[in-house]
Amino acid sequence: MGIEFRDERGDVIGGAAGERSITRRGFLRLTGAGTLAVGLAGTGLLAACGTAGNGAGGGNGGNAESGIDAITLDQPIEITFWHIQATLYGEAIKEIVAKFNAENPYKITVKEIFQGDYGALNQKIRAALQGGGLPEVSMAYESDTLEYMKAQVVLPLDGYIASKKYGLTEAQIADVAKGVLERQRIPAYEGKTMSWIHGNSSQGMYYNRDILKQAGLTAPAKTWDEFVAQARQIKVSAKLPALPVGTGPGGLLHNMMRSNSVDPLAEDGKSSNYNAPEVAAALELLKRLFDEGLAYTAENTEQEFTNGRAAFEIGTTARTSSKIDLIKDKFPWGITLTPQGKAVQPITALYGGNQVLFDKKDPQRNLAGWLFMRYFGGSEAQAIYAARTGYFPGTLSAKNTELLQENYQKYPQKQQAFDEVFTAARIYQPSAAGNSIDKLVSDKTTEVILGRTSPAEAAAAMKRGRPDAQGAGLMTGIDLRDRPAAAARAAPTLAACTIAQPDRDLAEAAATLAGEFGAIELTFDHGVSLPPRPGLLGDLAALRAARGLRYSVHLPLTIQLASPNPALRRASLDTLAEVVALCAPLEPAAWVLHVTPSSGSSGASPAASAPSPSSAATWRQPGSRWRNCSRGPACPAGGSRSRTSTTRSRSSTNCWNGTTSGSASTSGTCWRAAATRRHSSAVTRRGWSTSTCTT
């Protein structure tokens, strides 16, 4: 049934006119509890709530393989293509798009739109999933594609590829480089082709020939042990550090792992290998490089290398063109494969986004999107893209074009990168939580570099941060396996967020938690458990009945209740109502809602949602300001209390309505909710204040 939302003046703010209407208070009544909170007062329920992660998944709307040939494109049609490439890379995009627009016989006009980096692009796709406006085609990594598949908006391409009229011949498919084609058909896509070719690069090692010569070296290191020895020699002879390392060193660690035959994730994506001894050994090697002054952290590693301040740079081969422009004749340089470990076959990372086709519910627009993707992945466009940038062509025949042959002859480093690096490049197992995993690994690697934790401790933390077959598995740093069983039994009503479960079913995760906890919070959000698989709610209800569980439901974080766009606000309210109706059979004890900033970002700081000066008057009205909690539950015996600041807009990663103990049971953070209301908001909001118990 449709739901119509009205504000306190009776104006319609969402839903279908003429159907059931609801005020803000009515919405709270709809939730059954009349309160949106992480805990229910007086129940003793503790709730842990965090930022929802991205679950991987399969099913989507699909694409019929029949009928495509019957579609005609006899009228002009404009489609949009979202990408992340600026400067010379963006110029290459513009050149290819202009050529397609001028030459395609279907009257298709492509409008290319730069959307920032991959993170910004992903956020804009998420926003479009809620408020509309998805492009026909967008760049996406495998982890992004897996996330979008959960929302059933990505079209499989197999029907288009097989089309006799608009598809690809067997020869054209065979022309696609093996590793590139495998990227479009990874196992997690369940036998479907979910993306197509954009650009491909690898992680290689640039080297300054003059510095190596000054240190008495004739060639760059082939192994990591040899690299350490060369770095020491360079420091003594050339008085320079060997390697600048970027502020996100997780990619470097992953490549070191793979060079020792250890993939970060297992093939099924449900377990990780960060507990392998090679991981701690790689971290130890990195720490040694920094401790000895052989490596250093740099915001821009390319700038360090191209200005002759370091002997090496490990980074993407896509930057070979920019290296050519920046170095010019300052010094001779080359690029080769990154140092290897004990792996039988040389290996390095395969980078570069793909392209996905979003379902516009219009066969002609969908087909137009595919025809642009087909063109971009063809040899002519791939040759242009490779010649103008440092990316490798995705087709074998592109390398034989006159354009690329002349380009590689003029710039031998591009030929060297293709021959020595690209041939060893392979992607590693992707996950819909890939961005979260990469951040965790980079953070822990940085802690090792800074001496804040040991390599063994960092590797263990990486393992804990990944879900596996035994644990609840959270990407937010809450790992229930760290909680002693005795403590779990002592507080059986702890509600743990079942969030960020890559490639894992929500009911399966809840069943794992049910062994130790009596109340479980379920996250329902796009990319996590929406849309739900058939039977999911029934499985959760059956588990609840069998184990005597209590559920709380975490409402979507990807909505935009505070958006200045009325359409987005209405869509957000509709989404809330749909999720409430969906989960009502579970009889939740609480409904959890974060009122996020207008951007819809779930990761914004509390200050980002503080009232602006223009709305200060509203916030000063009685009952509309955030109240500070002056006291919380009693501290343990011998403890004292000190106040900390109040968050204004949303709870922190861990929201506790009670007292928790630290690892040494000497300190804890006491949380108490202060119910407040902002008059301009469509829902009741919660303020949280903390006071810390110390002994």
Short mmCIF file of N, CA and C in Angstrom, two decimals, residues 202-204 255 258 337-338 340 346-351 420-422 424-427:
data_model
loop_
_atom_site.label_atom_id
_atom_site.label_comp_id
_atom_site.label_asym_id
_atom_site.label_seq_id
_atom_site.Cartn_x
_atom_site.Cartn_y
_atom_site.Cartn_z
N SER A 202 48.57 -1.24 -14.28
CA SER A 202 49.14 -2.19 -13.33
C SER A 202 50.00 -1.44 -12.32
N GLN A 203 50.38 -2.12 -11.27
CA GLN A 203 51.33 -1.54 -10.32
C GLN A 203 52.73 -1.92 -10.76
N GLY A 204 53.50 -0.91 -11.12
CA GLY A 204 54.87 -1.14 -11.56
C GLY A 204 55.85 -0.35 -10.72
N ASN A 255 50.30 -5.98 -2.76
CA ASN A 255 51.17 -6.47 -3.83
C ASN A 255 52.31 -7.30 -3.26
N ARG A 258 50.84 -10.72 -2.48
CA ARG A 258 50.60 -11.54 -3.67
C ARG A 258 51.91 -12.02 -4.29
N LEU A 337 58.63 -4.49 -13.47
CA LEU A 337 57.76 -5.20 -12.52
C LEU A 337 58.19 -4.90 -11.10
N THR A 338 57.25 -4.81 -10.20
CA THR A 338 57.57 -4.63 -8.78
C THR A 338 58.37 -5.83 -8.27
N GLN A 340 59.56 -9.13 -6.45
CA GLN A 340 58.78 -10.34 -6.22
C GLN A 340 59.28 -11.09 -4.98
N PRO A 346 55.46 -14.54 -11.77
CA PRO A 346 55.46 -13.10 -11.46
C PRO A 346 54.04 -12.56 -11.44
N ILE A 347 53.78 -11.64 -10.53
CA ILE A 347 52.42 -11.11 -10.41
C ILE A 347 52.45 -9.68 -9.91
N THR A 348 51.51 -8.90 -10.36
CA THR A 348 51.31 -7.55 -9.85
C THR A 348 49.83 -7.21 -9.98
N ALA A 349 49.46 -6.09 -9.40
CA ALA A 349 48.05 -5.71 -9.38
C ALA A 349 47.60 -5.21 -10.75
N LEU A 350 46.36 -5.52 -11.10
CA LEU A 350 45.72 -5.01 -12.31
C LEU A 350 44.72 -3.95 -11.88
N TYR A 351 44.92 -2.75 -12.35
CA TYR A 351 44.08 -1.61 -11.98
C TYR A 351 43.24 -1.14 -13.17
N GLU A 420 56.89 -5.68 -19.57
CA GLU A 420 57.43 -6.17 -18.30
C GLU A 420 56.43 -6.16 -17.15
N VAL A 421 55.37 -5.37 -17.27
CA VAL A 421 54.44 -5.23 -16.15
C VAL A 421 53.06 -5.80 -16.47
N PHE A 422 52.47 -5.32 -17.57
CA PHE A 422 51.09 -5.70 -17.87
C PHE A 422 50.92 -7.20 -18.06
N ALA A 424 52.09 -9.50 -16.40
CA ALA A 424 52.00 -10.20 -15.11
C ALA A 424 50.84 -9.71 -14.25
N ALA A 425 50.03 -8.81 -14.79
CA ALA A 425 48.97 -8.18 -13.98
C ALA A 425 47.73 -9.05 -13.88
N ARG A 426 47.23 -9.19 -12.66
CA ARG A 426 45.99 -9.92 -12.40
C ARG A 426 45.23 -9.19 -11.28
N ILE A 427 43.92 -9.17 -11.38
CA ILE A 427 43.13 -8.60 -10.29
C ILE A 427 43.13 -9.59 -9.13
#
